[in-house]
PDB file of C-alpha atoms in Angstrom:
ATOM      1  CA  UNK A 426     109.850 114.474  68.773  1.00 63.00           C
ATOM      2  CA  UNK A 427     112.345 113.384  66.104  1.00 80.00           C
ATOM      3  CA  UNK A 428     114.620 111.797  68.739  1.00 93.00           C
ATOM      4  CA  UNK A 429     111.655 109.781  69.991  1.00 96.00           C
ATOM      5  CA  UNK A 430     110.858 108.575  66.486  1.00 96.00           C
ATOM      6  CA  UNK A 431     114.458 107.556  65.892  1.00 97.00           C
ATOM      7  CA  UNK A 432     114.532 105.658  69.183  1.00 97.00           C
ATOM      8  CA  UNK A 433     111.299 103.837  68.364  1.00 98.00           C
ATOM      9  CA  UNK A 434     112.423 102.921  64.850  1.00 98.00           C
ATOM     10  CA  UNK A 435     115.794 101.713  66.108  1.00 97.00           C
ATOM     11  CA  UNK A 436     114.087  99.600  68.781  1.00 98.00           C
ATOM     12  CA  UNK A 437     111.588  98.130  66.313  1.00 98.00           C
ATOM     13  CA  UNK A 438     114.326  97.213  63.859  1.00 98.00           C
ATOM     14  CA  UNK A 439     116.472  95.753  66.650  1.00 98.00           C
ATOM     15  CA  UNK A 440     113.543  93.444  67.450  1.00 98.00           C
ATOM     16  CA  UNK A 441     113.394  92.442  63.781  1.00 98.00           C
ATOM     17  CA  UNK A 442     109.855  93.759  63.383  1.00 98.00           C
ATOM     18  CA  UNK A 443     108.331  95.297  60.296  1.00 98.00           C
ATOM     19  CA  UNK A 444     105.847  98.154  60.585  1.00 97.00           C
ATOM     20  CA  UNK A 445     103.104  95.693  59.638  1.00 97.00           C
ATOM     21  CA  UNK A 446     104.110  93.195  62.336  1.00 98.00           C
ATOM     22  CA  UNK A 447     104.256  95.984  64.943  1.00 98.00           C
ATOM     23  CA  UNK A 448     100.717  96.943  63.872  1.00 98.00           C
ATOM     24  CA  UNK A 449      99.520  93.361  64.267  1.00 98.00           C
ATOM     25  CA  UNK A 450     100.971  93.171  67.770  1.00 98.00           C
ATOM     26  CA  UNK A 451      99.952  96.629  69.049  1.00 98.00           C
ATOM     27  CA  UNK A 452      97.013  97.825  66.966  1.00 98.00           C
ATOM     28  CA  UNK A 453      98.978 100.955  66.009  1.00 98.00           C
ATOM     29  CA  UNK A 454      98.616 101.184  62.236  1.00 98.00           C
ATOM     30  CA  UNK A 455     101.769 100.892  60.185  1.00 96.00           C
ATOM     31  CA  UNK A 456     101.009 104.277  58.617  1.00 97.00           C
ATOM     32  CA  UNK A 457     100.668 105.951  62.023  1.00 98.00           C
ATOM     33  CA  UNK A 458     103.793 104.270  63.389  1.00 98.00           C
ATOM     34  CA  UNK A 459     105.767 105.314  60.317  1.00 97.00           C
ATOM     35  CA  UNK A 460     104.709 108.939  60.855  1.00 97.00           C
ATOM     36  CA  UNK A 461     105.642 108.713  64.546  1.00 97.00           C
ATOM     37  CA  UNK A 462     109.062 107.318  63.654  1.00 97.00           C
ATOM     38  CA  UNK A 463     109.647 110.157  61.177  1.00 96.00           C
ATOM     39  CA  UNK A 464     108.610 112.753  63.761  1.00 94.00           C
ATOM     40  CA  UNK A 465     105.607 113.895  61.728  1.00 96.00           C
ATOM     41  CA  UNK A 466     103.033 113.196  64.441  1.00 96.00           C
ATOM     42  CA  UNK A 467     103.154 112.732  68.191  1.00 94.00           C
ATOM     43  CA  UNK A 468     102.719 109.448  69.991  1.00 95.00           C
ATOM     44  CA  UNK A 469     100.118 109.046  72.737  1.00 96.00           C
ATOM     45  CA  UNK A 470     101.189 107.843  76.184  1.00 95.00           C
ATOM     46  CA  UNK A 471      99.112 104.690  75.646  1.00 96.00           C
ATOM     47  CA  UNK A 472     100.842 103.958  72.332  1.00 97.00           C
ATOM     48  CA  UNK A 473     104.239 104.529  73.951  1.00 97.00           C
ATOM     49  CA  UNK A 474     103.313 102.005  76.630  1.00 96.00           C
ATOM     50  CA  UNK A 475     102.371  99.425  73.992  1.00 98.00           C
ATOM     51  CA  UNK A 476     105.567 100.008  72.020  1.00 98.00           C
ATOM     52  CA  UNK A 477     107.816  99.920  75.089  1.00 97.00           C
ATOM     53  CA  UNK A 478     106.288  96.608  76.064  1.00 97.00           C
ATOM     54  CA  UNK A 479     106.623  95.182  72.555  1.00 98.00           C
ATOM     55  CA  UNK A 480     110.221  96.350  72.146  1.00 98.00           C
ATOM     56  CA  UNK A 481     111.108  95.423  75.745  1.00 97.00           C
ATOM     57  CA  UNK A 482     112.472  98.901  76.510  1.00 97.00           C
ATOM     58  CA  UNK A 483     111.916 101.229  79.455  1.00 94.00           C
ATOM     59  CA  UNK A 484     108.837 103.439  79.240  1.00 94.00           C
ATOM     60  CA  UNK A 485     109.949 106.441  81.329  1.00 92.00           C
ATOM     61  CA  UNK A 486     112.769 107.527  78.963  1.00 93.00           C
ATOM     62  CA  UNK A 487     110.223 107.449  76.125  1.00 95.00           C
ATOM     63  CA  UNK A 488     107.893 109.706  78.122  1.00 94.00           C
ATOM     64  CA  UNK A 489     110.815 112.113  78.595  1.00 94.00           C
ATOM     65  CA  UNK A 490     111.618 112.081  74.860  1.00 94.00           C
ATOM     66  CA  UNK A 491     107.929 112.720  74.106  1.00 95.00           C
ATOM     67  CA  UNK A 492     107.846 115.618  76.615  1.00 93.00           C
ATOM     68  CA  UNK A 493     105.213 113.917  78.772  1.00 94.00           C
ATOM     69  CA  UNK A 494     107.737 114.019  81.633  1.00 92.00           C
ATOM     70  CA  UNK A 495     110.759 116.194  82.324  1.00 93.00           C
ATOM     71  CA  UNK A 496     114.061 115.036  83.772  1.00 91.00           C
ATOM     72  CA  UNK A 497     113.099 116.986  86.901  1.00 92.00           C
ATOM     73  CA  UNK A 498     109.837 114.999  87.158  1.00 89.00           C
ATOM     74  CA  UNK A 499     111.812 111.773  86.975  1.00 88.00           C
ATOM     75  CA  UNK A 500     114.215 112.911  89.705  1.00 89.00           C
ATOM     76  CA  UNK A 501     111.279 113.885  91.932  1.00 88.00           C
ATOM     77  CA  UNK A 502     109.579 110.526  91.494  1.00 80.00           C
ATOM     78  CA  UNK A 503     112.829 108.664  92.119  1.00 82.00           C
ATOM     79  CA  UNK A 504     113.259 110.601  95.355  1.00 85.00           C
ATOM     80  CA  UNK A 505     109.700 109.948  96.507  1.00 80.00           C
ATOM     81  CA  UNK A 506     109.732 106.248  95.639  1.00 79.00           C
ATOM     82  CA  UNK A 507     113.219 105.307  96.809  1.00 83.00           C
ATOM     83  CA  UNK A 508     113.037 102.199  98.980  1.00 82.00           C
ATOM     84  CA  UNK A 509     109.497 101.269  97.911  1.00 82.00           C
ATOM     85  CA  UNK A 510     110.669  98.010  96.348  1.00 81.00           C
ATOM     86  CA  UNK A 511     111.638  96.691  99.797  1.00 88.00           C
ATOM     87  CA  UNK A 512     108.099  97.112 101.178  1.00 86.00           C
ATOM     88  CA  UNK A 513     105.511  94.345 101.196  1.00 91.00           C
ATOM     89  CA  UNK A 514     101.940  94.821  99.969  1.00 90.00           C
ATOM     90  CA  UNK A 515     100.515  95.640 103.419  1.00 92.00           C
ATOM     91  CA  UNK A 516     103.214  98.231 104.059  1.00 90.00           C
ATOM     92  CA  UNK A 517     102.527  99.873 100.687  1.00 85.00           C
ATOM     93  CA  UNK A 518      98.798  99.996 101.478  1.00 91.00           C
ATOM     94  CA  UNK A 519      99.579 101.592 104.839  1.00 91.00           C
ATOM     95  CA  UNK A 520     101.742 104.254 103.173  1.00 86.00           C
ATOM     96  CA  UNK A 521      98.991 104.908 100.597  1.00 86.00           C
ATOM     97  CA  UNK A 522      96.456 105.341 103.415  1.00 91.00           C
ATOM     98  CA  UNK A 523      98.763 107.907 105.028  1.00 90.00           C
ATOM     99  CA  UNK A 524      99.092 109.788 101.735  1.00 85.00           C
ATOM    100  CA  UNK A 525      95.306 109.752 101.276  1.00 87.00           C
ATOM    101  CA  UNK A 526      94.861 111.069 104.832  1.00 89.00           C
ATOM    102  CA  UNK A 527      97.326 113.918 104.285  1.00 88.00           C
ATOM    103  CA  UNK A 528      95.659 114.880 100.998  1.00 85.00           C
ATOM    104  CA  UNK A 529      92.214 114.948 102.627  1.00 88.00           C
ATOM    105  CA  UNK A 530      93.606 116.991 105.505  1.00 86.00           C
ATOM    106  CA  UNK A 531      95.109 119.481 103.078  1.00 85.00           C
ATOM    107  CA  UNK A 532      91.800 119.828 101.221  1.00 83.00           C
ATOM    108  CA  UNK A 533      89.862 120.228 104.468  1.00 81.00           C
ATOM    109  CA  UNK A 534      87.829 117.075 103.811  1.00 71.00           C
ATOM    110  CA  UNK A 535      88.385 115.690 107.310  1.00 65.00           C
ATOM    111  CA  UNK A 536      85.777 116.067 110.019  1.00 57.00           C
TER     112      UNK A 536
END
């Protein structure tokens, strides 16, 4: 958790933001953010999302640092989603329908 706090503090300072300004922009109190940065308390996934957006940094590495995801999780997702960016909206919806069908089949929810 300390590595996460260091990363967040470094990112905030790199953006030239005070704790108070970060609070104004995210709604995360300066006291809470200070404790997160010092590793005294954990950071919620929602707060990490807000901070990543504010600091313009990638969210997934923060989730790994916070132990919400493992490196293995990330590798799995990268494998599953490789090539998705080349699909159009209709193709993605078709793939999602196939996934939904397979999940229903597995659960025995199909007639």
